[in-house]
Coordinates of C-alpha atoms in Angstrom, one line a residue:
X1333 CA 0.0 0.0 0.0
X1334 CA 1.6 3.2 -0.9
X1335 CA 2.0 6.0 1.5
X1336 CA 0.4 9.2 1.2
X1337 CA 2.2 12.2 -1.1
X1338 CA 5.5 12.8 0.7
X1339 CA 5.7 17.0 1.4
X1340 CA 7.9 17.4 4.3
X1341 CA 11.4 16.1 5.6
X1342 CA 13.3 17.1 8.7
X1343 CA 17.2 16.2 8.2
X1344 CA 18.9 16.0 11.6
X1345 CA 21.7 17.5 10.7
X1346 CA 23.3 20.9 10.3
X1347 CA 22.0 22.9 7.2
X1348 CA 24.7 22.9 3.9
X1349 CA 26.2 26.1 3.8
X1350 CA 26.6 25.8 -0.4
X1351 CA 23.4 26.8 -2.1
X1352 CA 24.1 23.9 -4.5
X1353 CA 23.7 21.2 -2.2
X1354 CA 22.2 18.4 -3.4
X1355 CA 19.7 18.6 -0.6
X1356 CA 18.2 22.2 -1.6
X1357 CA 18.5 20.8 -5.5
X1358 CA 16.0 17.5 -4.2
X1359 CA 13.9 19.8 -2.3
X1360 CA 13.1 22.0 -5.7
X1361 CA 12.6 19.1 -8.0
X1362 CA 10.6 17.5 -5.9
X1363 CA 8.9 20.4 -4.2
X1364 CA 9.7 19.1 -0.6
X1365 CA 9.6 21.4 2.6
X1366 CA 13.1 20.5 4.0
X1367 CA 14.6 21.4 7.2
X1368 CA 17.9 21.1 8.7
X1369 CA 18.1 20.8 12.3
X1370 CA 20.9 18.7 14.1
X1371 CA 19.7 16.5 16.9
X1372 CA 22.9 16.2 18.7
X1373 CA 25.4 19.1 19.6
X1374 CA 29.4 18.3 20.3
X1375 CA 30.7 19.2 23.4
X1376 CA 34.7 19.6 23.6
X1377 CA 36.5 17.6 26.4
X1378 CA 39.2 20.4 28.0
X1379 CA 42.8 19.8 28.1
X1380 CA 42.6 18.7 31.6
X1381 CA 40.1 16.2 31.4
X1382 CA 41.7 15.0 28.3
X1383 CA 45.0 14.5 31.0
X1384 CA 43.0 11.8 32.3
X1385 CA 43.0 9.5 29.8
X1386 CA 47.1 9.5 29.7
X1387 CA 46.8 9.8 26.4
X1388 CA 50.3 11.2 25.0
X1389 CA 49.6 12.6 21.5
X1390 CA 53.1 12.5 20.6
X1391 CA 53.4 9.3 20.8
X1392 CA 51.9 8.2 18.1
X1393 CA 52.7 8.5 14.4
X1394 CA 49.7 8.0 12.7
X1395 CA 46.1 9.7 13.5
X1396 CA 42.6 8.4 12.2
X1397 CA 39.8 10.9 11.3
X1398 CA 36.9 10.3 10.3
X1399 CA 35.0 13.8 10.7
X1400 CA 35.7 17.6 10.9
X1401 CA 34.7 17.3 14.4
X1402 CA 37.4 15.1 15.4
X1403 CA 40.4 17.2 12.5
X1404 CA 38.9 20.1 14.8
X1405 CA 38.8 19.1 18.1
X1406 CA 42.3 16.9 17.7
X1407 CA 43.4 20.3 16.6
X1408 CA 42.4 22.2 19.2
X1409 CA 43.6 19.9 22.2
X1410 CA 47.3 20.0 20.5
X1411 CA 47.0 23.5 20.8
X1412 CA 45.8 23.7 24.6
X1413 CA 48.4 21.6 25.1
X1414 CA 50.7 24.1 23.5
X1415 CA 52.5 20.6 21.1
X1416 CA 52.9 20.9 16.9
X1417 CA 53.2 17.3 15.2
X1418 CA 55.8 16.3 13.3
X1419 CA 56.0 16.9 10.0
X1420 CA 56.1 13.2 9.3
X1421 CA 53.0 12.4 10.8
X1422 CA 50.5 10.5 8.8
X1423 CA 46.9 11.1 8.6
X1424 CA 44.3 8.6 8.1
X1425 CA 41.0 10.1 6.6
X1426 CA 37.8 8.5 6.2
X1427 CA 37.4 10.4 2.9
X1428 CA 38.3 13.5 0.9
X1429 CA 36.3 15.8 2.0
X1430 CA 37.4 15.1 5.5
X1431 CA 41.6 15.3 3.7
X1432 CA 41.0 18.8 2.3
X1433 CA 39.6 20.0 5.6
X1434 CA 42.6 19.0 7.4
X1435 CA 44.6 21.4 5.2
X1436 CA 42.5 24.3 7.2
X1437 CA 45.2 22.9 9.8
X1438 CA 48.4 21.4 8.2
X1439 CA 49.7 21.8 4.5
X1440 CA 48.5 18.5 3.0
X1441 CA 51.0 16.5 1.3
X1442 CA 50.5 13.2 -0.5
X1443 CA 52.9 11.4 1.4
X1444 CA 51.2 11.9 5.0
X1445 CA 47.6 12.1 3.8
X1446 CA 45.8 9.5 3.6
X1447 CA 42.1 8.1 2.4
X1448 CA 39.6 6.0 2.1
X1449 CA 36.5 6.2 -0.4
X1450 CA 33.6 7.5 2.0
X1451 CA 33.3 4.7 5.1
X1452 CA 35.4 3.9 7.5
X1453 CA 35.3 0.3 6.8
X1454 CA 37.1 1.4 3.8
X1455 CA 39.7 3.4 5.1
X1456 CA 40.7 0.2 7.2
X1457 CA 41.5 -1.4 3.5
X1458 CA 44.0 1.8 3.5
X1459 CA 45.2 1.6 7.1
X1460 CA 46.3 -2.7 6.6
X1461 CA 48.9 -1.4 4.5
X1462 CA 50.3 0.6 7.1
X1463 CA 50.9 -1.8 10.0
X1464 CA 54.1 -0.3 11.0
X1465 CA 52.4 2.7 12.2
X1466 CA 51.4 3.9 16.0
X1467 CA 47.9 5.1 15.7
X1468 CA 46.0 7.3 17.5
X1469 CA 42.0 7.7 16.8
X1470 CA 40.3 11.0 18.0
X1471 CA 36.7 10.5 18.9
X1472 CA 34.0 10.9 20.6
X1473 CA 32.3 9.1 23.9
X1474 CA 30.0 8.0 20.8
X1475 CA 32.1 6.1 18.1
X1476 CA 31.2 2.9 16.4
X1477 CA 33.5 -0.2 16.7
X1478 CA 34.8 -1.1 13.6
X1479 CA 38.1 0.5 14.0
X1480 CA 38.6 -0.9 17.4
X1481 CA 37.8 -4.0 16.6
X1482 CA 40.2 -3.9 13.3
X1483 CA 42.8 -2.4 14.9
X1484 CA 42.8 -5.3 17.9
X1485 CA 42.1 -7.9 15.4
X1486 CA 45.6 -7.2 13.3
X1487 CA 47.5 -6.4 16.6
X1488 CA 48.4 -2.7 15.6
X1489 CA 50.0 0.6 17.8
X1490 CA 46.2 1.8 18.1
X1491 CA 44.8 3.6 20.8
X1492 CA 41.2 5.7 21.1
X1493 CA 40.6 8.9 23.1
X1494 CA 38.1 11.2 23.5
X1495 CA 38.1 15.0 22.2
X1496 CA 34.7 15.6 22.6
X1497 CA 31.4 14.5 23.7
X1498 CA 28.3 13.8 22.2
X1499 CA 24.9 15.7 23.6
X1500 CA 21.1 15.8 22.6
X1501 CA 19.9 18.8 22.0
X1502 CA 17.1 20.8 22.6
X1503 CA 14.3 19.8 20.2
X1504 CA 11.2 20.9 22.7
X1505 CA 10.4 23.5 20.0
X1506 CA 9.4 20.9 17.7
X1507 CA 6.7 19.0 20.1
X1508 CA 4.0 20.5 17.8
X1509 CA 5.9 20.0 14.7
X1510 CA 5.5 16.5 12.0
X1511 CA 7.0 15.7 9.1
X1512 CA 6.6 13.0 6.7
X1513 CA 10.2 12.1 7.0
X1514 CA 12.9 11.9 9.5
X1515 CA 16.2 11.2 8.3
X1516 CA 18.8 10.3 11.1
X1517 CA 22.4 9.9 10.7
X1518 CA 23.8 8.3 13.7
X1519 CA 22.8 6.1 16.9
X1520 CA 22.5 9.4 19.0
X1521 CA 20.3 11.0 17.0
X1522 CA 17.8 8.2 18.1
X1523 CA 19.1 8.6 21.6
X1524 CA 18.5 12.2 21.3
X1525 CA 14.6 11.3 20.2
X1526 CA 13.5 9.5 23.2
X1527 CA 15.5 12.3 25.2
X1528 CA 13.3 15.2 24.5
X1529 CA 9.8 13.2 23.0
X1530 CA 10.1 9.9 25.8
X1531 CA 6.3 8.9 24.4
X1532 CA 7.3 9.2 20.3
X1533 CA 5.1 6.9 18.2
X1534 CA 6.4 6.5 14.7
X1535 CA 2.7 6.1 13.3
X1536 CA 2.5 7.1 9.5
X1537 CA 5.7 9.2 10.0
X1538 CA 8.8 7.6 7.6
X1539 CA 12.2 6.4 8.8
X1540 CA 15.5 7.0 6.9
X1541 CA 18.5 5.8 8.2
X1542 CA 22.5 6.3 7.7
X1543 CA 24.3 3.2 7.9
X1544 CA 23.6 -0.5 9.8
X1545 CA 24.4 1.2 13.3
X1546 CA 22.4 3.7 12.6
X1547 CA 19.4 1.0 11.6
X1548 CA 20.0 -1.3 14.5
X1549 CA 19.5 1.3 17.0
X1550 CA 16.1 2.1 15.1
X1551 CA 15.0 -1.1 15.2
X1552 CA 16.4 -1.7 19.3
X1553 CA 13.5 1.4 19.7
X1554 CA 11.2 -0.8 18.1
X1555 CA 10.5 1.7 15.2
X1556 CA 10.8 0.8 11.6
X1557 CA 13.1 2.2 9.1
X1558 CA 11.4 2.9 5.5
X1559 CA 14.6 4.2 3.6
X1560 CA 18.1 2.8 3.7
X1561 CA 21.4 4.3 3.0
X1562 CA 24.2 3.3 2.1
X1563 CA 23.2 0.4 -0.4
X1564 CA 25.1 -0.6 -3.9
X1565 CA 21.5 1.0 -5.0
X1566 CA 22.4 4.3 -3.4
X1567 CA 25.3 5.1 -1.9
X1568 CA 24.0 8.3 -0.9
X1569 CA 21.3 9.2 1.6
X1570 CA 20.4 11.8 -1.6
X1571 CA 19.8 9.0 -4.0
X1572 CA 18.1 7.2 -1.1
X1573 CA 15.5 9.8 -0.6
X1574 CA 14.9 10.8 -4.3
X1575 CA 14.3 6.9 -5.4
X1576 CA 11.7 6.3 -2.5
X1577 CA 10.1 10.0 -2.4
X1578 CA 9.4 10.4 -6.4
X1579 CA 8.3 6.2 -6.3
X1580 CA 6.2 7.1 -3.5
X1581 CA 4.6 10.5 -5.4
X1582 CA 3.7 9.1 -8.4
X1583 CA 0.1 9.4 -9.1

């Protein structure tokens, strides 16, 4: 049975800052009221918690990043802790977009710079041919485990810290508010759900969801998830939305 004409989407995450997103370019075509609005807000860990952890940044000769939160926050801890990296210092990123922000810090170079394809799954397939490295990974208190585990399973240098936290955020202006789709991004976005709306009933509203944690912790809140992403169909959450929404529209 097919849903009623799709209208509105929420995106919980922070609005595009280029006019030619891809997001503004679906909303147009498809004549969709899209809004941005991140459900999570990053907290930074300071310099003396980050003490805590005996974590010593210069020991290690290899750093993984997999978002511009963690290039900016491992950034910013180096410089509360008043230490520059070596120039030889390799950097693992999960993709390029996250390479060419890293140059808003360091002078990229090919030799030190590092990446993989868009997940971090395939970054790993990068790092294996690096074993000889002592990595560190900069992330949050809310990280998925593939790197751990990878890292542990092939015996490398590896060790986690945290820069920075992961927080709900307010959403109580949106108790009123529905949409015909929510699209969530991570496993504390769904955490951030329950946080402010405790009673949410999915009812006729659609699910997307970014990536299997992201689905498993949908389907642990015993909601169900309408639109997947990635897939070899669509390896965007774009081509994601526009299969199912102009499927869904057709008269």
């Amino acid at each position: 049975m097919k849903n009623a004409k799709i209208k509105s989407i929420i995106i919980s995450q922070p609005k595009p800052e280029s006019e030619k997103s891809p997001y503004f370019e679906l909303a147009k075509r498809l004549g969709l009221k899209m809004d941005f609005r991140p459900f999570i807000n990053v907290s930074p860990i300071n310099y003396k918690e980050f003490k805590t952890q005996k974590v010593n940044i210069q020991d290690h000769t290899a750093i993984i990043l997999n978002s511009r939160n963690s290039v900016d926050h491992f950034f910013r801890m180096c410089a509360e802790l008043k230490i520059e990296m070596p120039p030889e210092t390799k950097y693992f990123c999960v993709n390029d977009s996250i390479a060419n922000y890293l140059s808003k810090y360091i002078q990229v170079r090919k030799r030190k710079v590092f990446t993989g394809k868009s997940t971090e799954i395939e970054l790993l397939n990068v790092i294996k041919n690096h074993p000889e490295e002592n990595y560190l990974f900069p992330c949050s208190d809310w990280r998925k485990p593939d790197i751990e585990k990878f890292m542990k399973k092939n015996k490398f240098k590896y060790k986690e810290a945290f820069f920075y936290r992961i927080v709900s955020a307010d959403l109580s202006d949106l108790t009123h508010v529905n949409y015909d789709i929510i699209c969530f991004f991570s496993p504390a976005d769904i955490r951030s759900l329950f946080e402010n709306f405790p009673e949410f009933k999915q009812n006729k509203t659609l699910i997307a969801a970014w990536g299997a944690t992201t689905v498993k912790a949908i389907v642990d809140a015993k909601l169900t998830v309408n639109i997947m992403a990635p897939s070899p169909e669509s390896p965007s959450m774009i081509m994601a939305l526009d299969k199912f929404i102009e499927n869904n529209n057709k008269k």
